[in-house]
Coordinates of C-alpha atoms in Angstrom, one line a residue:
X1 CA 45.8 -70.8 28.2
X2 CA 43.4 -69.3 25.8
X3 CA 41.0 -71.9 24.5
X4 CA 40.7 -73.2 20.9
X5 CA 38.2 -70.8 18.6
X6 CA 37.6 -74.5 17.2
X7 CA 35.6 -75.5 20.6
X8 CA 34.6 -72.6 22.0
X9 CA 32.5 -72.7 18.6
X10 CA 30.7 -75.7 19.8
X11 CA 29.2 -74.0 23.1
X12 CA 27.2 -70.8 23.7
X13 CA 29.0 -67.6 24.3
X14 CA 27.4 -68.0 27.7
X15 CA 28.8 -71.4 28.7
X16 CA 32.1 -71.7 30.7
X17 CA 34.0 -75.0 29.6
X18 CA 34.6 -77.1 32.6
X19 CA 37.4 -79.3 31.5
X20 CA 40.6 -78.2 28.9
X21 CA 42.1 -80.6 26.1
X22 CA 46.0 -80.7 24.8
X23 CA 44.9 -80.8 21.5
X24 CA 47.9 -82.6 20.3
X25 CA 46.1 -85.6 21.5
X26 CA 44.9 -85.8 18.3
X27 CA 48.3 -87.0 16.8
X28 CA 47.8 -90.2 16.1
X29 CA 50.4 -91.2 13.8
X30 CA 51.9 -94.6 14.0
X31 CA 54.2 -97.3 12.7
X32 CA 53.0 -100.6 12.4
X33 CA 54.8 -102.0 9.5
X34 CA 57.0 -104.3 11.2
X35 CA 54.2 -106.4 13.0
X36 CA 51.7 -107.7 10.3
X37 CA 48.7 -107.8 12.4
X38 CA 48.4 -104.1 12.4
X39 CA 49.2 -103.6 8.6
X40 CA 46.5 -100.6 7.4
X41 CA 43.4 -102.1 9.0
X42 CA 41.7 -99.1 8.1
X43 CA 38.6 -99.9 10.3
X44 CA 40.8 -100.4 12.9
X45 CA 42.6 -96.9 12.6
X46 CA 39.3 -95.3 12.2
X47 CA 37.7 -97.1 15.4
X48 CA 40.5 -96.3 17.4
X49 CA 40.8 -92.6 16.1
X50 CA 36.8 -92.1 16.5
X51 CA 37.9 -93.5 20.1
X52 CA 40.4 -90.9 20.8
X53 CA 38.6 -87.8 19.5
X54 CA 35.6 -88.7 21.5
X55 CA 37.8 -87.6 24.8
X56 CA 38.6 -84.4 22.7
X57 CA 34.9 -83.0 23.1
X58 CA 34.3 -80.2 25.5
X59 CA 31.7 -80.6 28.0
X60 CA 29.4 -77.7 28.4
X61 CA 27.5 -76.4 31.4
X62 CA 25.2 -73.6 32.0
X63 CA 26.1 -70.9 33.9
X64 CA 24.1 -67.2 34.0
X65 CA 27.4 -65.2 33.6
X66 CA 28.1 -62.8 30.9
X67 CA 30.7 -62.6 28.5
X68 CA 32.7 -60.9 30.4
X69 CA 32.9 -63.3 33.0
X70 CA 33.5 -66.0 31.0
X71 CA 36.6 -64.1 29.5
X72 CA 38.0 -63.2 33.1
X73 CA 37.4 -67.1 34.6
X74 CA 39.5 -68.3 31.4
X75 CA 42.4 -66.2 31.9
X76 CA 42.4 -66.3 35.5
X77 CA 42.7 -70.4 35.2
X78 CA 46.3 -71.0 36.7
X79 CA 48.7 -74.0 34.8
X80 CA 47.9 -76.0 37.9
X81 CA 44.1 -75.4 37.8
X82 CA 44.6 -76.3 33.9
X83 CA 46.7 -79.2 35.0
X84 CA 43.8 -81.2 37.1
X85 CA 40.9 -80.0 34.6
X86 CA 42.5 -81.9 32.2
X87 CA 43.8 -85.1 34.5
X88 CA 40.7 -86.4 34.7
X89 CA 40.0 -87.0 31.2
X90 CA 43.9 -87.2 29.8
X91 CA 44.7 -90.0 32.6
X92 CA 41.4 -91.8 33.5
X93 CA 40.1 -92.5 30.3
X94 CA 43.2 -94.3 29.3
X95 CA 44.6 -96.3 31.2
X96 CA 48.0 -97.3 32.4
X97 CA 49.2 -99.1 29.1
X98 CA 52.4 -101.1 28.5
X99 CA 54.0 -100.4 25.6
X100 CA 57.5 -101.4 23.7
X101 CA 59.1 -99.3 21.4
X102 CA 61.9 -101.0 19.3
X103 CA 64.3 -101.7 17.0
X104 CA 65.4 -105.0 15.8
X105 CA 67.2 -107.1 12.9
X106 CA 63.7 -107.1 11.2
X107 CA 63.3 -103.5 11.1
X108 CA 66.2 -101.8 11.3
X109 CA 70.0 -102.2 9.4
X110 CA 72.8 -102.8 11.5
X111 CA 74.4 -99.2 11.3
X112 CA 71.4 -97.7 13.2
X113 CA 71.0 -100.5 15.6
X114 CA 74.4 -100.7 17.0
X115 CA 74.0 -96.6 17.6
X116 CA 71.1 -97.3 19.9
X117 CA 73.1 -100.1 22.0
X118 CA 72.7 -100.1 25.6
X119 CA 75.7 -101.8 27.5
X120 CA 74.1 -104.3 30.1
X121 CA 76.1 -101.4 32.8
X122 CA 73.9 -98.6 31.7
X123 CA 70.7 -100.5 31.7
X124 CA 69.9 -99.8 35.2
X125 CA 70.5 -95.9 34.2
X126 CA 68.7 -96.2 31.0
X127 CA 65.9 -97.2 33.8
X128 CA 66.1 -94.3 36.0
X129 CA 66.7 -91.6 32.6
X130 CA 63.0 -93.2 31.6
X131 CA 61.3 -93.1 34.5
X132 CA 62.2 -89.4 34.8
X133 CA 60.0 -88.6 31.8
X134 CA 56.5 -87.2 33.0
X135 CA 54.6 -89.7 31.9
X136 CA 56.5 -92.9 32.4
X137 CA 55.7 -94.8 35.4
X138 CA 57.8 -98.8 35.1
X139 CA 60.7 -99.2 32.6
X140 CA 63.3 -102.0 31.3
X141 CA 65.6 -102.2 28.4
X142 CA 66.5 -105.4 26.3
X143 CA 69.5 -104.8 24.2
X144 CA 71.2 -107.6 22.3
X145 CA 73.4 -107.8 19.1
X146 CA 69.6 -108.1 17.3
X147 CA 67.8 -105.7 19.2
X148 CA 67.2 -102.6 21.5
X149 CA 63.4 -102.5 22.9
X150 CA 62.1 -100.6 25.5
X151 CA 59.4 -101.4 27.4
X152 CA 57.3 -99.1 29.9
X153 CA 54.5 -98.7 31.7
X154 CA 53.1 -95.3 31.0
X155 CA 50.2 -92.9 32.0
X156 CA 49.8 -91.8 28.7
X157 CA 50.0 -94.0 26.1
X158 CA 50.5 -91.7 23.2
X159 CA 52.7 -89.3 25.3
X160 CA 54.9 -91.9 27.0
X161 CA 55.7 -92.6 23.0
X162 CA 56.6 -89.4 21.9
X163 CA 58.9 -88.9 25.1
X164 CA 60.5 -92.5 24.4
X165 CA 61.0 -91.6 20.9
X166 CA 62.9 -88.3 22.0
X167 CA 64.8 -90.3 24.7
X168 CA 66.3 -92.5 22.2
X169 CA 67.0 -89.9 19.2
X170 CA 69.0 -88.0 22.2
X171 CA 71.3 -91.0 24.0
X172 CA 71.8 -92.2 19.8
X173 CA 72.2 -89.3 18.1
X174 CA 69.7 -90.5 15.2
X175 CA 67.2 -88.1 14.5
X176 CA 63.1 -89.0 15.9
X177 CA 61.9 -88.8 12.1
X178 CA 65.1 -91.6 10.8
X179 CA 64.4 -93.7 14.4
X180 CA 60.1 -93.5 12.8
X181 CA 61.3 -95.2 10.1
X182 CA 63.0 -97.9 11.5
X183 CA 60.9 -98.6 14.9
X184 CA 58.2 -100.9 15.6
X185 CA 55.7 -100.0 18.5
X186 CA 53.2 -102.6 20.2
X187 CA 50.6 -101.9 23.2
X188 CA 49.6 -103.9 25.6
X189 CA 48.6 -107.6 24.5
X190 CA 50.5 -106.8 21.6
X191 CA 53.5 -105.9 23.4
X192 CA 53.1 -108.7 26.1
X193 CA 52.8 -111.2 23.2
X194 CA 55.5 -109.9 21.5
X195 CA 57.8 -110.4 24.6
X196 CA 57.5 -113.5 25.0
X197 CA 57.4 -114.5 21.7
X198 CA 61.4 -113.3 22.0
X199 CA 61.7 -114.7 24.9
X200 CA 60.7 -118.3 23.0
X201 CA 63.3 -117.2 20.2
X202 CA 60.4 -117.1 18.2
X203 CA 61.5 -113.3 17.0
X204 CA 65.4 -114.2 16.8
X205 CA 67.7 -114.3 13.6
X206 CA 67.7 -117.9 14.0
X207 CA 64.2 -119.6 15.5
X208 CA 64.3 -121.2 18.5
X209 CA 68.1 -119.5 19.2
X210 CA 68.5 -120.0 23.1
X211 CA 70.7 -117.4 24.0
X212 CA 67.9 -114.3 24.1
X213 CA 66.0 -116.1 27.5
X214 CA 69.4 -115.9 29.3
X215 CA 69.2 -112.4 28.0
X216 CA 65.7 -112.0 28.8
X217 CA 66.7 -113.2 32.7
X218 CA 69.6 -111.2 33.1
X219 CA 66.9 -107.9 32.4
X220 CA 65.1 -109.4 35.7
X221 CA 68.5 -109.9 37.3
X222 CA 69.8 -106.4 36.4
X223 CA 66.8 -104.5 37.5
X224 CA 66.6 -105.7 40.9
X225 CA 66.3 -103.2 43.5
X226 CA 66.3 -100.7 40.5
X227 CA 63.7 -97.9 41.2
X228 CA 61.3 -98.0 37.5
X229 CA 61.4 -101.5 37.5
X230 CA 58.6 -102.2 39.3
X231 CA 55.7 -104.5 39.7
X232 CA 54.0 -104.7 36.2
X233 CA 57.5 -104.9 34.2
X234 CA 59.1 -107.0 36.4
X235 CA 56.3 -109.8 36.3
X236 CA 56.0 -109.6 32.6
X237 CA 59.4 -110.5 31.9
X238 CA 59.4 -113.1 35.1
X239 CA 56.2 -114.4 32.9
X240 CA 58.3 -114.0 29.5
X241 CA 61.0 -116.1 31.2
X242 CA 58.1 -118.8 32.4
X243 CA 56.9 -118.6 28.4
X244 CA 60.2 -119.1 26.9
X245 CA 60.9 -122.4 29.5
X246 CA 57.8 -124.1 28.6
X247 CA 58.1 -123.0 24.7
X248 CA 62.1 -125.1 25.1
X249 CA 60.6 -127.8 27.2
X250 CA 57.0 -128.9 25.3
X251 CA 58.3 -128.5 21.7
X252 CA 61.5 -129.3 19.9
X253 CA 62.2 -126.0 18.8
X254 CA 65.4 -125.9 20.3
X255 CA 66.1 -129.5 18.7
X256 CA 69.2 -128.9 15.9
X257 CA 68.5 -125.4 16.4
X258 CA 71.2 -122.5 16.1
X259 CA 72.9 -119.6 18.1
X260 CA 73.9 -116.5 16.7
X261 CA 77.2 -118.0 17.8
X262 CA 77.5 -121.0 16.0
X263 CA 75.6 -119.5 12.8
X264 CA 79.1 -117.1 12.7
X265 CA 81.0 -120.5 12.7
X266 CA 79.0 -122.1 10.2
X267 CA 79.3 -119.1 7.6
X268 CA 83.1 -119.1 8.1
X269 CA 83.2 -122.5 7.4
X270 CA 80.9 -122.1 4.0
X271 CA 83.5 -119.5 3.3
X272 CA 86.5 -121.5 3.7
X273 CA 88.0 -123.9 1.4
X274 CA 87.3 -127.2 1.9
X275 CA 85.3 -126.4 5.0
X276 CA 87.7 -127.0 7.4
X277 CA 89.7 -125.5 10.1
X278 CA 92.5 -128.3 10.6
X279 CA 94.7 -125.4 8.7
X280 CA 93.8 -122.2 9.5
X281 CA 95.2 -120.3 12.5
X282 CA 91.9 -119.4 14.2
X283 CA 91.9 -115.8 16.5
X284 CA 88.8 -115.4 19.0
X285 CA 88.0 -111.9 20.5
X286 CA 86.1 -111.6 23.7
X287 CA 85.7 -114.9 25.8
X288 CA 82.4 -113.3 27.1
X289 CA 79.2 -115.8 27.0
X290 CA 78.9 -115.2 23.0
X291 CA 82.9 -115.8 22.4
X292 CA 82.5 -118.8 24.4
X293 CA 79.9 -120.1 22.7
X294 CA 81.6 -119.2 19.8
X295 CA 84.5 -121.5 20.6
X296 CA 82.6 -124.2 21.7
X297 CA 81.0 -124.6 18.7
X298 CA 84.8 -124.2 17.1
X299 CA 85.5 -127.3 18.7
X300 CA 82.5 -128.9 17.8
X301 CA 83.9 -129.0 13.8
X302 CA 87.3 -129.9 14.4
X303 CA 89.5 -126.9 16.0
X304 CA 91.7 -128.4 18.3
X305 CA 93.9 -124.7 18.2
X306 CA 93.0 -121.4 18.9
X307 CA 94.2 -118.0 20.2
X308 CA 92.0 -116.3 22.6
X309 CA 92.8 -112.2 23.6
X310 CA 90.5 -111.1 26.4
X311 CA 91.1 -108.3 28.4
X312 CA 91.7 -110.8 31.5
X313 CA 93.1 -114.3 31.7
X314 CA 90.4 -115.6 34.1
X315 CA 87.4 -115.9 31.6
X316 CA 89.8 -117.8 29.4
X317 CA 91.3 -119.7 32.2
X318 CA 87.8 -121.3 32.7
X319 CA 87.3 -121.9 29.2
X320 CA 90.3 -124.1 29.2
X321 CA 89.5 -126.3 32.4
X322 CA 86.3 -127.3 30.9
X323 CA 87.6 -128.2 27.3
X324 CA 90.6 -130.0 28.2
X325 CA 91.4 -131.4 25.1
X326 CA 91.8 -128.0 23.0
X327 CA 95.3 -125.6 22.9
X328 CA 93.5 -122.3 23.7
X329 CA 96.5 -119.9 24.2
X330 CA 95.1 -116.8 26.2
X331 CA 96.5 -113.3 24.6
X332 CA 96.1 -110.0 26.4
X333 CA 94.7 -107.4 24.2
X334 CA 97.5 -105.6 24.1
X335 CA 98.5 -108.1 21.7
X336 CA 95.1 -107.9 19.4
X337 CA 96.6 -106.7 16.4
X338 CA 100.0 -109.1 16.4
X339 CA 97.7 -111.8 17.2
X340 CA 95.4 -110.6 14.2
X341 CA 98.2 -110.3 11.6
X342 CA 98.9 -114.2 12.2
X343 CA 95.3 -115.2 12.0
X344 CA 93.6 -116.4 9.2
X345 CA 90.2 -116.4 10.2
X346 CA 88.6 -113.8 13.4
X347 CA 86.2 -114.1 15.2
X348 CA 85.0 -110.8 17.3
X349 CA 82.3 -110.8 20.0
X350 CA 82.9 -107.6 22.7
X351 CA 81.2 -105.0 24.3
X352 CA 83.6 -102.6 22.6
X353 CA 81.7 -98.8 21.7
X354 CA 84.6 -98.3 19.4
X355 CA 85.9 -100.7 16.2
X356 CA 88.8 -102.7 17.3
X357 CA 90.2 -102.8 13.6
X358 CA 90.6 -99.8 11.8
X359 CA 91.2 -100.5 8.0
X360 CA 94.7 -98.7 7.9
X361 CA 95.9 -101.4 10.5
X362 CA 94.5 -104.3 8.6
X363 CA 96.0 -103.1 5.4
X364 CA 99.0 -103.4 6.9
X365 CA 98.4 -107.0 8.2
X366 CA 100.8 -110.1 5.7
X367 CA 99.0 -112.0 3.5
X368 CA 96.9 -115.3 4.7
X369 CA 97.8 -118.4 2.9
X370 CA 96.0 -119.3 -0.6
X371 CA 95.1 -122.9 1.0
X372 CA 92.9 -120.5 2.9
X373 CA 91.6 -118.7 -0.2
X374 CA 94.0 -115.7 0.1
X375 CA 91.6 -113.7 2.0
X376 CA 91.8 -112.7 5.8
X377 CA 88.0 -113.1 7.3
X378 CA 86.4 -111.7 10.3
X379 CA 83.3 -112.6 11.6
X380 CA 81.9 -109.8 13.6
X381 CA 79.0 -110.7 15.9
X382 CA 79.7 -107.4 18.2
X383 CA 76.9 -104.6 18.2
X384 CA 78.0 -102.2 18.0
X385 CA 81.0 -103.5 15.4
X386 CA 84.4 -104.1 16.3
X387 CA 85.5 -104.6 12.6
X388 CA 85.0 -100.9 10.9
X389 CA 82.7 -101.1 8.2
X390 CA 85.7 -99.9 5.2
X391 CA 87.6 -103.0 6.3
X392 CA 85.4 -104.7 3.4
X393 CA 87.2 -102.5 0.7
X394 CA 90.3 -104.1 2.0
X395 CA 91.8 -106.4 -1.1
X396 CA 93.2 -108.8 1.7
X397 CA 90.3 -109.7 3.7
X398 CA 86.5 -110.4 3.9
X399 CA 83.9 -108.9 6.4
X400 CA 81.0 -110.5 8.0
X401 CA 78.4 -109.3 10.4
X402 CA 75.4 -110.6 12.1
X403 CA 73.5 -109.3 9.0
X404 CA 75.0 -111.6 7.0
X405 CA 73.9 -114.9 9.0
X406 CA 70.8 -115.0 7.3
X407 CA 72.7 -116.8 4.8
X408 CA 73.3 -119.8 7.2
X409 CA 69.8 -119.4 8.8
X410 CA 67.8 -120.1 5.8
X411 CA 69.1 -123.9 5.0
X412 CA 66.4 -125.3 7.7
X413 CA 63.8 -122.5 8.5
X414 CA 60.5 -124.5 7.5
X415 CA 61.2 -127.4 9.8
X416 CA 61.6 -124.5 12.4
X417 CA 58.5 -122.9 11.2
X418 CA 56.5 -125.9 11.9
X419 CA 57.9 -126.1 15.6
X420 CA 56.5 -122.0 15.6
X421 CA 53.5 -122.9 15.4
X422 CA 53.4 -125.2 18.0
X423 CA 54.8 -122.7 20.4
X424 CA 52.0 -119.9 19.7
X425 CA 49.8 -122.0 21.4
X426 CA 51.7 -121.9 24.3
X427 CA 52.4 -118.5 23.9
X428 CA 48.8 -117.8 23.5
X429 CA 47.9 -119.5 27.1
X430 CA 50.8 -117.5 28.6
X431 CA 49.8 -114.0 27.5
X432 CA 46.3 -114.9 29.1
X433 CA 47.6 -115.9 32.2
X434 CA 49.7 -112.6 32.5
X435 CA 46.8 -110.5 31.4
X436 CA 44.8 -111.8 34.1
X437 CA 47.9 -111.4 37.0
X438 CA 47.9 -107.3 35.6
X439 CA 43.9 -107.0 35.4
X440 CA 44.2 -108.7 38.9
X441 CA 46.4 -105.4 40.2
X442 CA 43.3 -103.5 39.6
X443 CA 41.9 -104.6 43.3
X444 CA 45.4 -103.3 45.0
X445 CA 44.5 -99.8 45.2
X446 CA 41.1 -100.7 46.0
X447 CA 42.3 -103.1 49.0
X448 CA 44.8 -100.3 50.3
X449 CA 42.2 -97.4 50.3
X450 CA 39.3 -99.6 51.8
X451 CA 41.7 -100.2 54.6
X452 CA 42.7 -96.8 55.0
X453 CA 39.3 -95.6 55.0
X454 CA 38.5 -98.2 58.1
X455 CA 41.5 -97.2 59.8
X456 CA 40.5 -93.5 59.9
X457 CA 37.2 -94.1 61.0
X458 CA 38.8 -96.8 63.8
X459 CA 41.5 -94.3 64.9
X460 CA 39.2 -91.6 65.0
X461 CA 36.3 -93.6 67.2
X462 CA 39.3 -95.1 69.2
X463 CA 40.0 -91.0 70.3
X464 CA 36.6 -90.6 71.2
X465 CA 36.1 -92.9 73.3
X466 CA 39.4 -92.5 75.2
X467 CA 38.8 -88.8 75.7
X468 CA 35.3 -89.5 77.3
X469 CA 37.0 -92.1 80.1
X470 CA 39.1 -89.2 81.2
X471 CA 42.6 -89.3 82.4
X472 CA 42.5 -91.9 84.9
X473 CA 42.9 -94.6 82.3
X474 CA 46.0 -97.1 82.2
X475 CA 48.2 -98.0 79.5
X476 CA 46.9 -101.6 79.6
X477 CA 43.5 -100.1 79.6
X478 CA 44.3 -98.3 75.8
X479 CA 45.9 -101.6 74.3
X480 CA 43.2 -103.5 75.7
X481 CA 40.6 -100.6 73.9
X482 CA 42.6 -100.5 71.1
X483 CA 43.1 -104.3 70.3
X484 CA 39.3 -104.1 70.5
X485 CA 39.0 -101.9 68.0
X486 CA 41.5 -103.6 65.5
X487 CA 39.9 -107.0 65.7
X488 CA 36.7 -105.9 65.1
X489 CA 37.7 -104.2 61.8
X490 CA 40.2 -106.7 60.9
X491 CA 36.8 -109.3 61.2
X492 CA 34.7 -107.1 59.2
X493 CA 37.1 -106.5 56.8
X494 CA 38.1 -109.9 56.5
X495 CA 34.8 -110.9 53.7
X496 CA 35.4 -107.5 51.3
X497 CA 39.0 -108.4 51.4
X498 CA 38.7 -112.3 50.3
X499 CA 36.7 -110.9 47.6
X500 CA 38.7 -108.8 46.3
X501 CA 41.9 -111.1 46.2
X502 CA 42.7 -113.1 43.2
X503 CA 45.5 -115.7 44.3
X504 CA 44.0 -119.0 42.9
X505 CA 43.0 -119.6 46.3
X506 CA 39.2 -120.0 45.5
X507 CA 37.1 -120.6 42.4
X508 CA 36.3 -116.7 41.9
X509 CA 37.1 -115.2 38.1
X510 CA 38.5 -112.5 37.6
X511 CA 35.8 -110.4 36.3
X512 CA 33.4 -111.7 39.4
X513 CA 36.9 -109.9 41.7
X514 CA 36.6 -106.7 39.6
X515 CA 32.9 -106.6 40.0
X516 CA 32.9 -106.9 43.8
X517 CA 36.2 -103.9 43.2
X518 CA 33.2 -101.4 41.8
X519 CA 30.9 -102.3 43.9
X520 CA 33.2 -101.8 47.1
X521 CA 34.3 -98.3 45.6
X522 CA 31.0 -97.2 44.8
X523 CA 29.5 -98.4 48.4
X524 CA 32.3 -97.0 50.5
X525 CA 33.1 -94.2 47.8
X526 CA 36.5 -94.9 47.0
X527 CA 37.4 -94.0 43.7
X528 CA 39.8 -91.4 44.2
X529 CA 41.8 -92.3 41.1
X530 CA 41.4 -89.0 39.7
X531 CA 43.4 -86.8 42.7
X532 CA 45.7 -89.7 43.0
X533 CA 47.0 -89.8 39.3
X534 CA 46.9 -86.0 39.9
X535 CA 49.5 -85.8 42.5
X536 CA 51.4 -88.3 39.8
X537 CA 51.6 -86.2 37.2
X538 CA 52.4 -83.0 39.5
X539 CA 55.1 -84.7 41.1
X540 CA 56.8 -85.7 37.8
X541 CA 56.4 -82.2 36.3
X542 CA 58.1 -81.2 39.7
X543 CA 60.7 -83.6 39.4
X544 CA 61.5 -82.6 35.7
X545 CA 61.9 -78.7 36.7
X546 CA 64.9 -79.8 39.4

């Protein structure tokens, strides 16, 4: 790789450069426009970009060579020798950051969010397509009818976003400068707070909505076992799912509050004459846990009648035995557009990746009756849609989305508001309490490799001795030598290890446990970060060429 005539200007022809830059480092273009506390802080952005070029500068040493030499130790440098001259500075001068790269109702229109919908049964492959990516280390994907945010844990922070960003052009088809326009990125404390401000439904369509922390759990449920979703991801959402409890429990957020559910039942009934349902012939689509929702709040304002298609009876059969009082009539979906036809009003909420009704079948559908207002309405809360978008140009009928709930939302939104602030508070203490469980996992590697180093020096001394008593020795004799040996180290290892724990078991802070961690790795010298997060990298450029 020949070097940059930009920094071989900055040494003497004489000088051989001891560690190579990517130069594309210095691409440091974001978008912060959907999170207000990084709107153009230009001190900020000129801090943070001083910051970055300042691991762009060449170090220089001495060496009597000529200019010749120089010339034949650059070319000769192979990738791999170019590989760990630049680890050390690319990897150990930035830490591991978290990061989330997302799009939500906030940011982004419904046509380009339901393109970028993960089913819940991809998520787990979403996982392991991420993790693949060379600089990716943790991954987990939330994706709801409001939003599709990744978050990782990544080696490099400003690589880790560019490979993202290219991951999801590729599974969407939407191009990485239309997905720029529309994506909001947060790092780190940013990102952690921004978690759990979701979690809290604090960043939901409707504050305070409860279904996104059953959402937020089933991430932790579905990445179980899941290789990529590992120990920093899965204990921020477990702390998420701890935020968005104590949000519900110590405020009244939740108190009158409404689901993305019952806000679609609320707008049909603003569009309906009369408000009321006693007359119309009411179709639900999907009896998954937002259609259910969506007919228990149905009941809740008078339906006592309703046809229900899922693709199985069992779902609906449930439905039934714990509202006894309500004719559900269960429909297979075979029957979806006979059962649409004599509907007034529909309701859709599946998993479907492709529209359910076309606009050709629905201008085909009879007439609904005036006492209705002569217009057929669905109510699509799917993502991605399962009304096609040109059904709206039908004469006959009336298209909704869950776009168009801000309508609904807006009637009690400052008495919400007030309850927000409340719950930042809570947030606030939850976000420190995470950040000091992940500075905490700083001491890990330190704990593992001071152990290591004792057992090598134990083994080792264990040998020795054993080879000077000869061969008459028993086997008692060893396990008796060896026990020896381990006690002893276990006792002397005992204190440094106490030290360097941070359970809430004593009254130690954390930066007292990180101070004993450097002092440990400097005494024993243990920082061997650098050749590990070498072997990192080479193993996931290894992995990518397969």
């Amino acid at each position: 790789m020949a070097i940059s005539s930009g920094l071989a200007a900055t040494c003497n022809p004489g000088l051989i450069i001891k560690n190579r830059f990517f130069l594309q480092r210095s691409n440091l273009s974001y978008n912060f426009a959907s999170k207000t506390r990084f709107l153009d802080n230009p001190c900020k952005k000129s801090d943070e970009f001083g910051q970055r070029l300042s691991f762009l500068r060449p170090r220089c040493e001495a060496v009597s060579v000529d200019n010749g030499e120089v010339e034949s130790k650059v070319n000769s440098l192979s990738a791999l020798e170019l590989l760990k001259s630049s680890a050390a500075d690319r990897y150990t001068k930035e830490k591991s950051s978290i990061f989330v790269i997302g799009l939500n109702i906030h940011t982004a229109p419904l046509d380009i969010r339901e393109k970028l919908s993960i089913p819940e049964a991809q998520w787990a492959q979403a996982i392991g397509e991420l993790c693949a990516l060379n600089h990716i280390e943790e991954a987990a994907v939330l994706s709801t009818c409001n939003r599709l945010e990744i978050y990782v844990v990544a080696l490099s922070q400003h690589r880790g976003i560019k490979e993202v960003t290219e991951w999801m052009s590729k599974i969407s088809g939407v191009p990485v400068s239309e997905l720029s326009d529309h994506r909001f990125m947060l790092y780190n404390k940013d990102a952690v707070r921004h978690l759990f401000e979701v979690s809290a439904g604090l960043d939901s369509l409707v504050l305070g909505e409860g279904q996104i922390l059953s959402q937020v759990k089933q991430v932790v449920k579905t990445g179980q076992g899941v290789p990529g979703f590992d120990r920093k991801i899965s204990g921020l959402f477990k702390h998420a799912i701890t935020a968005g409890k104590r949000v519900r429990s110590e405020t009244n957020i939740s108190t009158g509050s409404v689901s993305v559910s019952s806000a679609a039942v609320e707008l049909a009934l603003l569009k309906i004459p009369n408000s009321s349902y006693a007359s119309a012939r009411v179709l639900v689509v999907g009896a998954g846990k937002m259609g259910k929702l969506v007919i228990k709040h149905l009941v809740a304002k008078g339906c006592k009648k309703m046809v229900v298609v899922n693709r199985t009876p069992d779902r609906v059969a449930a439905i039934c035995e714990e509202l006894k009082n309500v004719e559900i009539v269960y429909r297979p979906l075979s029957d979806l557009q006979s059962c649409a036809a004599e509907a007034d009003v529909v309701f859709t909420s599946t998993a479907t990746e492709t529209p359910l009704f076309l606009r050709e079948q629905v201008q085909k559908f009879p007439p609904v009756s005036s006492q209705i207002g002569g217009l057929r309405l669905f109510v699509d809360i799917s993502v991605p849609r399962a009304v096609e978008s040109c059904v709206s140009a039908v004469e006959t009928a009336s298209v909704y989305n869950v776009d168009d709930l801000k309508e609904v939302v807006e009637a009690n939104k400052e008495d919400r508001l007030r309850k927000a602030m409340e719950a930042q508070v809570i947030i606030t203490e939850e976000v420190k309490q995470f950040e000091a469980w992940k500075d905490s996992l700083e001491t890990v590697p330190t704990i593992k490799k001071l152990r290591a180093y004792a057992e090598r020096i134990r083994a080792s001394e264990v040998d020795r001795c054993l080879s000077k008593m000869g061969d008459n020795i028993t086997k008692k004799q060893k396990a008796a030598i060896y026990d020896l040996s381990l006690g002893i180290v276990n006792k002397l290892l005992h204190g440094p290890m106490q030290h360097l724990r941070c359970d809430g078991t004593d009254n130690r802070n954390l930066s007292e446990i990180l101070d004993n961690m450097h002092t440990l790795n400097r005494i024993f010298g243990l920082d061997t970060d650098v050749s590990l997060l070498e072997e990192k990298i080479r193993a996931k450029i290894e992995q990518s060429k397969k």
